[in-house]
Coordinates of C-alpha atoms and ligand atoms in Angstrom, one line a residue:
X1446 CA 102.6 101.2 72.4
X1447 CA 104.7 102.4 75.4
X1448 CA 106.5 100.0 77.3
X1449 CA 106.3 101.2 80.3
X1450 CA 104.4 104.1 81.1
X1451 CA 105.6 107.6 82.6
X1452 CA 107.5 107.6 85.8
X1453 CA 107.6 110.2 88.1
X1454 CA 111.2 111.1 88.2
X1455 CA 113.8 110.7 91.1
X1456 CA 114.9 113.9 92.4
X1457 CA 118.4 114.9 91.1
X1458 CA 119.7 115.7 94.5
X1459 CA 119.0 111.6 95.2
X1460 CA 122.6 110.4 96.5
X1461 CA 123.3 106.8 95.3
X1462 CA 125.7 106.4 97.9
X1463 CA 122.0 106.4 100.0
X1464 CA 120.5 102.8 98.5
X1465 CA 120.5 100.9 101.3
X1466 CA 120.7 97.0 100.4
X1467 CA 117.2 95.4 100.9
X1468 CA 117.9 92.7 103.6
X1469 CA 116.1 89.6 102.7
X1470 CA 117.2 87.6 105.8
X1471 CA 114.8 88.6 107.8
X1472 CA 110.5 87.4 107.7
X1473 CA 110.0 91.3 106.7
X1474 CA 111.9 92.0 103.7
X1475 CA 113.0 96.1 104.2
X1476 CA 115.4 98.9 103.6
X1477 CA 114.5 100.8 107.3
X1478 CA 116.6 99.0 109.0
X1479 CA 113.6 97.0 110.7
X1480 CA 115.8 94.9 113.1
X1481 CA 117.0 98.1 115.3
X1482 CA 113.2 98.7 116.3
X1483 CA 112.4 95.8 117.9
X1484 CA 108.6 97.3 119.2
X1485 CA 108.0 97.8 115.2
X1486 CA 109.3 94.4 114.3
X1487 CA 106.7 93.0 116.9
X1488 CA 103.9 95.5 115.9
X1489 CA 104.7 94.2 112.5
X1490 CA 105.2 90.4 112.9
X1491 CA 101.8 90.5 114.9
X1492 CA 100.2 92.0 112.2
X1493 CA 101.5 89.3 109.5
X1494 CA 99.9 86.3 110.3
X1495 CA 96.3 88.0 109.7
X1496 CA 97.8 89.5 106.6
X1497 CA 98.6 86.1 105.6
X1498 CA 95.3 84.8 106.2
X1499 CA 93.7 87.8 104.6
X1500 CA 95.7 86.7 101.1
X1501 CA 94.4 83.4 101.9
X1502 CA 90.6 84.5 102.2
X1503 CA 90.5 87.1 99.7
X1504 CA 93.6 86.6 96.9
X1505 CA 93.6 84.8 93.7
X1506 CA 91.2 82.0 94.3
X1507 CA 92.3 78.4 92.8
X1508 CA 95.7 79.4 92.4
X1509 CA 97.4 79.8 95.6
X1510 CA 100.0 76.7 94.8
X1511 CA 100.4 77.4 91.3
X1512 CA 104.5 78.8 90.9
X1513 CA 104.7 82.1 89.2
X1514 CA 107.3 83.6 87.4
X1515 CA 107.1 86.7 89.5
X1516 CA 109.0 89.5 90.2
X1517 CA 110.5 90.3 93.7
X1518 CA 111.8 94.2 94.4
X1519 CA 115.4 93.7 95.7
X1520 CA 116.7 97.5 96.0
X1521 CA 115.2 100.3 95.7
X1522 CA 118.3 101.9 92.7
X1523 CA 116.1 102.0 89.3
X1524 CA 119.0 100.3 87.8
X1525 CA 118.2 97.4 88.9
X1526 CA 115.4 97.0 91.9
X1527 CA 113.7 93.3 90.7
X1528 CA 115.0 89.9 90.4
X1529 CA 112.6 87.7 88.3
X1530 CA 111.8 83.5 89.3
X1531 CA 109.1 80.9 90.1
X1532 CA 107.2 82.0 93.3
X1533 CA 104.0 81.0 94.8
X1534 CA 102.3 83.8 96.0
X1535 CA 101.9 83.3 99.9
X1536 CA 105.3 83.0 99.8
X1537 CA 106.1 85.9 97.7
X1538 CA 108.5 88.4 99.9
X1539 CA 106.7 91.3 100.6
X1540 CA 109.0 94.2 101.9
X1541 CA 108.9 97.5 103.5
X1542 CA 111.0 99.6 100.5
X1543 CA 111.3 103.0 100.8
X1544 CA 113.3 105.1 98.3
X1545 CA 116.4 107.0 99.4
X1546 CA 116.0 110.4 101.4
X1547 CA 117.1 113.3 99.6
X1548 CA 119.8 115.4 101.1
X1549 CA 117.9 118.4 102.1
X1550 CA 114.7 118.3 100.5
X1551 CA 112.2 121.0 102.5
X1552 CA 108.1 121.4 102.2
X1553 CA 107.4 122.2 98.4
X1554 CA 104.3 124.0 99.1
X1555 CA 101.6 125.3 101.8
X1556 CA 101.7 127.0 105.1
X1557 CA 105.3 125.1 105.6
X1558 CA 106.9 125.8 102.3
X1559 CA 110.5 125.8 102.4
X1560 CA 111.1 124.5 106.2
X1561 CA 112.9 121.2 106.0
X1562 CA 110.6 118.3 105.9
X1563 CA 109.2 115.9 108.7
X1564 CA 110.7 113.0 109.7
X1565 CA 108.0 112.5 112.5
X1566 CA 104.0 113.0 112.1
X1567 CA 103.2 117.1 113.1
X1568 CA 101.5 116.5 115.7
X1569 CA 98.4 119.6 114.8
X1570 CA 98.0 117.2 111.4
X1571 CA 97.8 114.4 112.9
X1572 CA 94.4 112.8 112.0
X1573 CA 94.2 114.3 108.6
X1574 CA 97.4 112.4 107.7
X1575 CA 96.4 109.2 109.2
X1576 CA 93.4 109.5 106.9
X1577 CA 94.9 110.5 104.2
X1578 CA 97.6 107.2 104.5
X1579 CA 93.8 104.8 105.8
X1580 CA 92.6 105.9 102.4
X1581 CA 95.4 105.4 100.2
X1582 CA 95.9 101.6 102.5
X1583 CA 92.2 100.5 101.8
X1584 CA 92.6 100.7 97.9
X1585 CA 95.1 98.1 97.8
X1586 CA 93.7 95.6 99.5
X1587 CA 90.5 96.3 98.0
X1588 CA 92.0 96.1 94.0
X1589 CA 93.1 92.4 94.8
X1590 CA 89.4 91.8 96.8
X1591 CA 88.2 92.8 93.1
X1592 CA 90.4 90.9 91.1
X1593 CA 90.4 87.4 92.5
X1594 CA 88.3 84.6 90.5
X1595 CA 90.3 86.1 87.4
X1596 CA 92.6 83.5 87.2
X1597 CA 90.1 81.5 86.5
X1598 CA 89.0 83.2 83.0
X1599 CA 92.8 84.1 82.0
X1600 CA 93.0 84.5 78.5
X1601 CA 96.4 82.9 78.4
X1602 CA 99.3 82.4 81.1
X1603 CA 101.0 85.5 80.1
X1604 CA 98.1 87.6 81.3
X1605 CA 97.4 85.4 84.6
X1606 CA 100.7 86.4 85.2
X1607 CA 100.6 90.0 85.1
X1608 CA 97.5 89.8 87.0
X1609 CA 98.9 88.4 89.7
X1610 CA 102.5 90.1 89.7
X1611 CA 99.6 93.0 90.0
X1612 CA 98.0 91.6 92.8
X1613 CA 101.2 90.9 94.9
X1614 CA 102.5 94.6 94.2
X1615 CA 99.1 95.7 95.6
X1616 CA 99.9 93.4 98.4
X1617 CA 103.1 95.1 99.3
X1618 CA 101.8 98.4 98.8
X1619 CA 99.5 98.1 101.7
X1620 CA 102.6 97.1 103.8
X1621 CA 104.3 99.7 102.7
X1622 CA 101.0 102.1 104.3
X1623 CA 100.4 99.9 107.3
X1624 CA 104.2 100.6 107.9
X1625 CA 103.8 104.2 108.3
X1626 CA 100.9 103.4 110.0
X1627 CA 102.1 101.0 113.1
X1628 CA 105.7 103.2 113.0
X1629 CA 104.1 106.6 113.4
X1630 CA 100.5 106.3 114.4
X1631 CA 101.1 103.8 117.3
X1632 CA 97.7 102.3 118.9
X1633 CA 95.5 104.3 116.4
X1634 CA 97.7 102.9 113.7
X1635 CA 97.7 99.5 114.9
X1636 CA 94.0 99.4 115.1
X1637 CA 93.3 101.4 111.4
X1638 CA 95.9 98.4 110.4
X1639 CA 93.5 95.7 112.0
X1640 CA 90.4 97.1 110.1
X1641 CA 92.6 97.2 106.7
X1642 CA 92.1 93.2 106.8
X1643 CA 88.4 93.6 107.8
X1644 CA 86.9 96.0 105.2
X1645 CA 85.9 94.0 102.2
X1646 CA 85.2 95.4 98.6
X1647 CA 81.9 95.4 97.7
X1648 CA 80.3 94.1 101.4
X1649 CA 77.4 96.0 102.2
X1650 CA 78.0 95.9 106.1
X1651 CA 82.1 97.0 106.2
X1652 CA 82.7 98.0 102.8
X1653 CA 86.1 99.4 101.4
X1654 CA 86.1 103.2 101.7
X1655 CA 86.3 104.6 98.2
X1656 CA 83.3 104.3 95.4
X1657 CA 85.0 102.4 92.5
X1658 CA 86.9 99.8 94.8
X1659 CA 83.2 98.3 95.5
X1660 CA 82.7 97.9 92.1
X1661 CA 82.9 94.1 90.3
X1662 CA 86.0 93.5 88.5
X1663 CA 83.8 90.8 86.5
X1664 CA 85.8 90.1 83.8
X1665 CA 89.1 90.7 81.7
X1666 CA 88.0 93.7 79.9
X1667 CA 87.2 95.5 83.0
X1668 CA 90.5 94.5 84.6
X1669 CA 92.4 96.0 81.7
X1670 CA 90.2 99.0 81.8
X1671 CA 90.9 99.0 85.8
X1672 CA 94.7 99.1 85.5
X1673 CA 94.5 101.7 82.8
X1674 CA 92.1 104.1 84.0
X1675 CA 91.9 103.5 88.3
X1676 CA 95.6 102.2 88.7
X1677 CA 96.0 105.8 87.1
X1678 CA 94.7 107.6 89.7
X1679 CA 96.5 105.5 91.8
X1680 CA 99.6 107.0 89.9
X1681 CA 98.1 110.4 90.0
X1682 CA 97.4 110.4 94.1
X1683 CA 100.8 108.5 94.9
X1684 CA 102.5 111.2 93.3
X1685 CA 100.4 113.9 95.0
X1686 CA 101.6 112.2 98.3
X1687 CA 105.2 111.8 97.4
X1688 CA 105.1 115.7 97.0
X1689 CA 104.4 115.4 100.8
X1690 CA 105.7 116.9 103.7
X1691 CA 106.2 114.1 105.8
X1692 CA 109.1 112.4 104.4
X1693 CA 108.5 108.9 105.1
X1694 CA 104.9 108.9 103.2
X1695 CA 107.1 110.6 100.5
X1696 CA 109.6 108.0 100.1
X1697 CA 107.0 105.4 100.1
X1698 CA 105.3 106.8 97.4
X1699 CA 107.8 107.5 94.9
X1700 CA 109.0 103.9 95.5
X1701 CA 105.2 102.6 95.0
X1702 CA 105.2 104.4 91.9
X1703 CA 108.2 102.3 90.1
X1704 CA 105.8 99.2 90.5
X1705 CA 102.6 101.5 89.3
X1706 CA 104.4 102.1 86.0
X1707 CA 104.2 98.4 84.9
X1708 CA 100.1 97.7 86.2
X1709 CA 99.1 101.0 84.1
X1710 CA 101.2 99.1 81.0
X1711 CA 99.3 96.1 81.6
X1712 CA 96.0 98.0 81.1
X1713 CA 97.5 99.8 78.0
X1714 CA 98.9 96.8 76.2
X1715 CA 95.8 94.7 77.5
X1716 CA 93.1 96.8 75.7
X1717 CA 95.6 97.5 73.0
X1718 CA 96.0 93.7 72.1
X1719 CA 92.1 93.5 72.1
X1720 CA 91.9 96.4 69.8
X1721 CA 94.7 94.9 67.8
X1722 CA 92.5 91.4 67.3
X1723 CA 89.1 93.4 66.5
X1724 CA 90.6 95.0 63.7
X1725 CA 92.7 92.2 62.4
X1726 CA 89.4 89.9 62.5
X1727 CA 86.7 92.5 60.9
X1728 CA 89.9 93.1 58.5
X1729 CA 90.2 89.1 57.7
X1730 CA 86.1 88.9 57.5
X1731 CA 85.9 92.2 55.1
X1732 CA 83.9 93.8 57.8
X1733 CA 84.5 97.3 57.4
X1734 CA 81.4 98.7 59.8
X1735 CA 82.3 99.1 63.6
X1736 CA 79.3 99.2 64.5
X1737 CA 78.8 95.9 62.3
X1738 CA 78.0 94.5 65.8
X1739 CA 77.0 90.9 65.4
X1740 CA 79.4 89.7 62.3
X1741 CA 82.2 91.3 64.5
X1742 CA 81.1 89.4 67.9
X1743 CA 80.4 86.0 65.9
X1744 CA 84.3 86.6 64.9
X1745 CA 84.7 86.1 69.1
X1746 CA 86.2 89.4 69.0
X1747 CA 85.0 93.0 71.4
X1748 CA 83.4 95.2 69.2
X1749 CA 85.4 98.8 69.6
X1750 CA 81.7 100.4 70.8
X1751 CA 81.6 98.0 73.4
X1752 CA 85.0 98.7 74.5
X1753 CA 84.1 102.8 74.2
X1754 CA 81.3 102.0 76.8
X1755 CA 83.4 99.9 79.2
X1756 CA 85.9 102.8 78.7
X1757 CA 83.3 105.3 79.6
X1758 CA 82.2 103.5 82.9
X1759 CA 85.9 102.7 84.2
X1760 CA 86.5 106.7 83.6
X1761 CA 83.3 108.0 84.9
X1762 CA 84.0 105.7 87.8
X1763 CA 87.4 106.7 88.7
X1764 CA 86.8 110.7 88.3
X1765 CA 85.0 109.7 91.2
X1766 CA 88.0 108.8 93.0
X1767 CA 89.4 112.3 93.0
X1768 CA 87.3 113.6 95.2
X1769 CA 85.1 116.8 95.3
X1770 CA 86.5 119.3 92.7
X1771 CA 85.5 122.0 95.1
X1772 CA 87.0 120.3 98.4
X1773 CA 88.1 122.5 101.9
X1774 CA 89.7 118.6 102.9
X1775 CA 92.2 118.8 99.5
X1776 CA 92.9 122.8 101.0
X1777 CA 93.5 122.0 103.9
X1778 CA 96.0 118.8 103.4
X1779 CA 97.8 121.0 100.5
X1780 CA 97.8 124.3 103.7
X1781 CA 99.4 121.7 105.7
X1782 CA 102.1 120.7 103.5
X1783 CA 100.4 116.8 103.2
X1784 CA 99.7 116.2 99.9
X1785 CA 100.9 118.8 97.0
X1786 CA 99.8 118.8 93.5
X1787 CA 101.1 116.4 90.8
X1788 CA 104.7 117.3 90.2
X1789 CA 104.4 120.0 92.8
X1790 CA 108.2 120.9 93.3
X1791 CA 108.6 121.6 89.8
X1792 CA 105.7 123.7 88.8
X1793 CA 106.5 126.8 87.7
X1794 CA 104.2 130.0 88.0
X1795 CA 103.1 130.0 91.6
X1796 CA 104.2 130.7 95.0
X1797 CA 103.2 127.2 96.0
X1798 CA 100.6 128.6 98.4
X1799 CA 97.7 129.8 96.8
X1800 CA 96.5 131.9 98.8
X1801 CA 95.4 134.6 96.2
X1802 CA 95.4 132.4 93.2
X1803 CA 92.2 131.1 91.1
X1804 CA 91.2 127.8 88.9
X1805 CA 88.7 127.1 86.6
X1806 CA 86.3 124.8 87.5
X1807 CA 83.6 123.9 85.4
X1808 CA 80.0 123.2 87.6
X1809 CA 76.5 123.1 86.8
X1810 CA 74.5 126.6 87.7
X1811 CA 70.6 127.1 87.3
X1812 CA 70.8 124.1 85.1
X1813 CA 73.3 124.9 83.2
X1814 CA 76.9 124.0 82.6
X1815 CA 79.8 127.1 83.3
X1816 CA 83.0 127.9 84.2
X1817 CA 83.8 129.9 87.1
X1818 CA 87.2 131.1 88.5
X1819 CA 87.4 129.6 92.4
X1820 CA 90.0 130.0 94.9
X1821 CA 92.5 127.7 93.5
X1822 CA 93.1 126.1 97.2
X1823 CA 89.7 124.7 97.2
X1824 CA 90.4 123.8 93.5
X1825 CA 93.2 121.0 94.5
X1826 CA 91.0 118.0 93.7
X1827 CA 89.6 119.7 90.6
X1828 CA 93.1 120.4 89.3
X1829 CA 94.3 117.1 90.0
X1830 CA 91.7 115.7 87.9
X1831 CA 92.5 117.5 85.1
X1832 CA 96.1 116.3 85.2
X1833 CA 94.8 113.2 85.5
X1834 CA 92.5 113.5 82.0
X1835 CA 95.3 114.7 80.5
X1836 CA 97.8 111.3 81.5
X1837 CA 94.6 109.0 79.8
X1838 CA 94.8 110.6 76.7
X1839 CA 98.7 109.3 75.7
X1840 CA 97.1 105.4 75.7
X1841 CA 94.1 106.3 74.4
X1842 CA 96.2 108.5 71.1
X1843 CA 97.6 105.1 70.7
X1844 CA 94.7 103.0 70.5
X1845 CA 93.2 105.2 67.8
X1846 CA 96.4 105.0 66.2
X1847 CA 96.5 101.7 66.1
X1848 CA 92.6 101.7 64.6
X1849 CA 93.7 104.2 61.7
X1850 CA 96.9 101.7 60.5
X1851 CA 94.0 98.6 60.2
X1852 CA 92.0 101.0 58.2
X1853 CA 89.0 101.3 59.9
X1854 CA 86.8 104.2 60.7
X1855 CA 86.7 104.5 64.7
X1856 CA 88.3 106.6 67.5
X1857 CA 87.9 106.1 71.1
X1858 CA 87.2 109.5 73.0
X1859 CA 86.8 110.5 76.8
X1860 CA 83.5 111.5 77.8
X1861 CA 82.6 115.0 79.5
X1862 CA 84.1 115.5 82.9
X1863 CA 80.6 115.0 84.1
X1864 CA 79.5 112.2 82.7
X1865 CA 77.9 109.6 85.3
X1866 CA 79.6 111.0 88.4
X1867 CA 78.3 110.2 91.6
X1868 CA 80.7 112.6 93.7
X1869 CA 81.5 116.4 93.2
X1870 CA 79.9 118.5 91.3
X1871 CA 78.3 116.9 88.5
X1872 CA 76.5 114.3 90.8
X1873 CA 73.4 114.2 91.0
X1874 CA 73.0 115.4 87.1
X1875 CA 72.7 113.6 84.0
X1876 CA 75.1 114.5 81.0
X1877 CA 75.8 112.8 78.2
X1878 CA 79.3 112.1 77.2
X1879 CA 79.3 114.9 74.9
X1880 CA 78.7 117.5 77.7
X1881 CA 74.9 118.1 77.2
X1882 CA 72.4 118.0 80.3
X1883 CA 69.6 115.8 80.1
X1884 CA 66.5 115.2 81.8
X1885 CA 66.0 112.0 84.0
X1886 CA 63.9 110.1 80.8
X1887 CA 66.5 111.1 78.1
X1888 CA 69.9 109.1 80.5
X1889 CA 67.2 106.4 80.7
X1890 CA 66.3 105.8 77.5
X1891 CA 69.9 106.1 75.6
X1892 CA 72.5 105.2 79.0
X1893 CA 72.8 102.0 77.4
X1894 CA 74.5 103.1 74.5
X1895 CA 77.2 105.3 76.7
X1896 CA 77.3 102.2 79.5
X1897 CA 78.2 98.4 78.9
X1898 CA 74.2 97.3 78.7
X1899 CA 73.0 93.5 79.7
X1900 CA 73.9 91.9 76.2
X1901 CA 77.1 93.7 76.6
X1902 CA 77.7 91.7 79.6
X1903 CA 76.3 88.8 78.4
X1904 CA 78.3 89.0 75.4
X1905 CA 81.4 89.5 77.2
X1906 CA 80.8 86.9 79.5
X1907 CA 80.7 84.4 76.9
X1908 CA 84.5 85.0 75.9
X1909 CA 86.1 84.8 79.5
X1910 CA 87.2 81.1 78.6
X1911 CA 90.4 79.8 80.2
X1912 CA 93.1 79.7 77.8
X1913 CA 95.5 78.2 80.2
X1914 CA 98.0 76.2 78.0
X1915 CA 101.5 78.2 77.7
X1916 CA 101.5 79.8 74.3
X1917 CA 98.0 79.8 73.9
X1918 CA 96.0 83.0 73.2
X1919 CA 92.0 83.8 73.3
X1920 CA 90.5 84.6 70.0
X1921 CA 89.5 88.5 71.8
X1922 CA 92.8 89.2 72.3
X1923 CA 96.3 89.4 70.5
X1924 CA 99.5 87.7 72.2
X1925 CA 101.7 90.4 73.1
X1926 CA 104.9 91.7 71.0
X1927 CA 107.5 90.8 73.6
X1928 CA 107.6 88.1 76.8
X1929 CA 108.5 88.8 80.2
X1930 CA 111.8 89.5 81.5
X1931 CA 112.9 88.8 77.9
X1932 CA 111.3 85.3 78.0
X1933 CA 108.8 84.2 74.9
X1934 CA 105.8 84.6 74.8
X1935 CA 104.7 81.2 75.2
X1936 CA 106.7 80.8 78.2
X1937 CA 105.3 78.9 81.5
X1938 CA 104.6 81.6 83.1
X1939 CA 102.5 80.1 85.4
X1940 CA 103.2 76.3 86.6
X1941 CA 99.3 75.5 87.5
X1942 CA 100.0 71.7 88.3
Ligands
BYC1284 N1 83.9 107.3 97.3 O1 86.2 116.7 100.2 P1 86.0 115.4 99.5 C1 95.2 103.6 94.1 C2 84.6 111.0 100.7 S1 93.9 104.7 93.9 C3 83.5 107.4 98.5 O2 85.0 115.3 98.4 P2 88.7 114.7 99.6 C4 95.0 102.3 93.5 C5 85.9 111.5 101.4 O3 86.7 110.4 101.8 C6 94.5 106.1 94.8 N2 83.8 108.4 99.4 O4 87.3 114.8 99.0 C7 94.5 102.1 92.2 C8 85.4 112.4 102.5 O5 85.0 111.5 103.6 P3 85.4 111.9 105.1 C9 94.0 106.1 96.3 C10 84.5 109.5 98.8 O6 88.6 114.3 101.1 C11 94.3 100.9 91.7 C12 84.1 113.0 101.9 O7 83.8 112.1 100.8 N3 94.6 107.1 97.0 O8 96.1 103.8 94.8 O9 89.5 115.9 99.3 C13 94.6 99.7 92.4 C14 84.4 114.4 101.4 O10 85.5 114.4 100.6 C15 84.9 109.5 97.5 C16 94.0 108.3 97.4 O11 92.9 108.5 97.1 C17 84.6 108.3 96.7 N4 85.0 108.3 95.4 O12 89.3 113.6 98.7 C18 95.1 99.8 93.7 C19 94.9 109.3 98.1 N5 85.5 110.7 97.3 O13 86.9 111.8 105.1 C20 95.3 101.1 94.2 C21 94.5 109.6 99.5 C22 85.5 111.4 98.4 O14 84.8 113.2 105.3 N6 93.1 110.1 99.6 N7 84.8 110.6 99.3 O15 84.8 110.7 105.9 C23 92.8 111.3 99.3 O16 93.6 112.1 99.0 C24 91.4 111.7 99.6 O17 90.8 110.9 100.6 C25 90.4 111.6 98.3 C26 89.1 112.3 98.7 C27 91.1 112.2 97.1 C28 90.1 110.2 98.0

């Protein structure tokens, strides 16, 4: 198991001499040098009360007093950017962090390549930016919208931990937008920062913008699933972003994506440990059938089909995220220089333009599944998404492996591209997770055996039971090999009284 997943690397040319100390004297943590700008500072401090009551309204519910062993960023050098101690979360410090400017850097790709970045928003980009920094805003908010009666099922205090140390980080990350915002975006951007704290996940009348963050986080499965598979394309678009054009979005970015590395490790080790019980209790009972469903549930363990199918909906739902495969927005914001592909500046084998250049994209034509060559600028989204197949598949390796060492005969697998999208090109079409197209009454009558079905729910339902005693573990899911910050594993990670 990886202990912390990939990060996207610092570029070389990064000048340590450049970390600027994070000043936590002031209400707004930050490494901008907040107190010279004192219309910013006011935008800002305007803006914090409502954020406060926002975390109020909508973050962990039942655990707002409870002390935390939390951590805090305190720099932004990866040597040594967190401090660890007991915090209770409306009093966590969240900060404007943004890593160091390289020495410089210039626009790795589009009309722009190769002119030195933007330190100010262009002005003829204007609104396709401020989107682009609305959307990536709304998602943060919207995760912790999702998340908050967990707490309340926490399978021990080591996971209610991690879930909220997730939760805060979301927390700063939409200060670290809503900073670009009010500093570069002025009236609009105080105003897109306003309706940030209005928009709630999953509210029919002012919902949050993107499909999956309206979906229930119901239970602990599907937040492991969540923060392996959607705090993924959370890596994948931050680093599309820090490949940006505009500096500041760029430095955000890359600093949001030191925090990302350790919610996408949480999903891993999360559905890892509940593999790990599953095979250690059907090992224990003799039960050498997967698909042995009730001996292995009456065990209070996840059956690995089940998890396959919550797998499959979590994937299926964040493919979504990415947009249409064939999009002329994604063109135009890589044209502009705005958002580049993953690891952009060091892709070899292209002018970093596209103009002439071709990707495959496979749609569905005449009723029928085919690949076709299509202007790879219009193929940005589509590309993206491959990359970000690609990144699942390293957690997913492990799992099996994991499976193979207990001895029994499963493997977790990701379903076709197409399977139950609702944007881009496979929406509107039924395929089965092995990449055949069905009719309307063939998805009905077998989509609950690809998707978690009621007595999935049910079942899983029946397992979210507190365990909220330091040291103690649900039945569903093994403790993990190593503590926090190097403490035990049956630390008090959380002081609930
Ligand atoms: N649901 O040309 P199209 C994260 C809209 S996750 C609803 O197909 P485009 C995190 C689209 O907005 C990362 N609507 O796609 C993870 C557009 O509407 P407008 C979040 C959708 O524009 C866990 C229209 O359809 N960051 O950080 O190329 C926890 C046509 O758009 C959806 C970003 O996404 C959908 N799924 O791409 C916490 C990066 N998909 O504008 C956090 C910033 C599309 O015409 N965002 N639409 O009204 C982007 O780069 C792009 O907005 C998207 C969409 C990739 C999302």
């Amino acid at each position: 198991m990886s202990s912390e997943d990939t990060l996207i690397e610092a570029p070389e040319s990064v000048n340590s001499d450049r970390f600027v100390e994070v000043s936590y004297d002031d209400a707004i943590p930050n490494n901008v040098d907040l107190s010279s700008d004192r219309t910013l500072l006011r935008a800002l401090e305007s803006w914090h009360p409502g954020y406060l009551d926002w975390w109020q309204d909508m973050g962990p519910e039942g655990f707002q007093d409870a002390d935390v062993y939390l951590r805090t960023a305190v720099g932004v050098d990866p040597a040594g950017w967190a401090k660890f101690g007991y915090v209770k979360m409306p009093e966590y410090r969240w900060g404007i962090l943004l890593a160091p400017q390289v020495e410089g850097r210039t626009i790795p790709h589009g009309k722009h390549k190769g002119e030195p970045v933007w330190q100010e928003v262009p002005g003829e980009y204007r609104a396709l930016l401020k989107r682009l920094i609305v959307v990536q805003a709304d998602t943060e908010p919207a995760s912790v919208e999702q998340q908050r009666y967990l707490g309340k099922t926490a399978p021990s205090l080591y996971d209610m931990r991690n879930l909220f140390q997730v939760n805060v980080e979301e927390g700063r990350h939409l200060w670290a937008m809503v900073y670009l915002l009010v500093k570069y975006f002025g009236k609009d951007g105080r105003e897109e920062s306003q309706a940030l704290l209005e928009r709630r996940s999953g509210q029919q009348d002012n919902p949050r913008i993107l499909g999956a963050f309206n979906e229930r986080t119901p239970d602990w499965l599907s937040f492991f699933m969540f923060t392996y598979f959607t705090d993924r394309d959370g890596k994948m678009q931050l680093a599309a972003l820090a490949e940006s054009g505009f500096d500041p979005l760029s430095r955000s970015c890359r600093f949001m994506l030191t925090e990302e590395a350790h919610h996408l490790f949480v999903g891993e080790t999360g559905v890892g440990r509940t593999i790990e019980a599953t095979c250690a209790a059907m090992n224990k009972a003799g039960i050498t059938d997967p698909f042995d469903t009730e001996r292995i549930r009456a065990l209070g363990v996840v059956d690995l089909p089940l998890l396959q199918r919550k797998a499959n909906f979590h994937m299926s739902v964040t493919r979504d995220l990415f947009g249409s495969e064939i999009s002329s927005n994604a063109a135009d914001a890589f044209s502009a220089g705005l958002k580049g592909r993953f690891n952009e500046a060091k892709l070899t084998g292209d002018d970093h333009q596209l103009q002439d250049a071709t990707y495959k994209v496979q749609r569905v034509v005449d009723g029928e599944l085919v690949w076709e060559d299509v202007p790879a600028l219009r193929a940005i989204n589509s590309r993206l998404l491959d990359d970000y197949i690609a990144d699942c598949q390293g957690g997913i390796d492990r799992w099996n492996k994991a499976i193979e060492k207990a001895g029994i005969h499963f493997r977790f697998t990701q379903p076709h591209k197409g399977f139950n999208r609702k944007i881009g090109e496979f929406a509107g079409h039924a395929i089965s997770p092995a990449g055949e197209l069905l009719g309307a009454e063939s998805w009905a009558a077998l989509k609950d055996e690809w998707l978690p079905n009621g007595d999935d729910m049910a079942f899983i339902h029946s397992l979210m039971k507190p365990c909220h005693r330091a040291g103690e573990y649900a039945s569903w899911i093994a403790p993990p090999r190593m503590g926090i910050n190097q403490q035990p594993v049956d630390y008090e990670y959380v002081k609930i009284d």
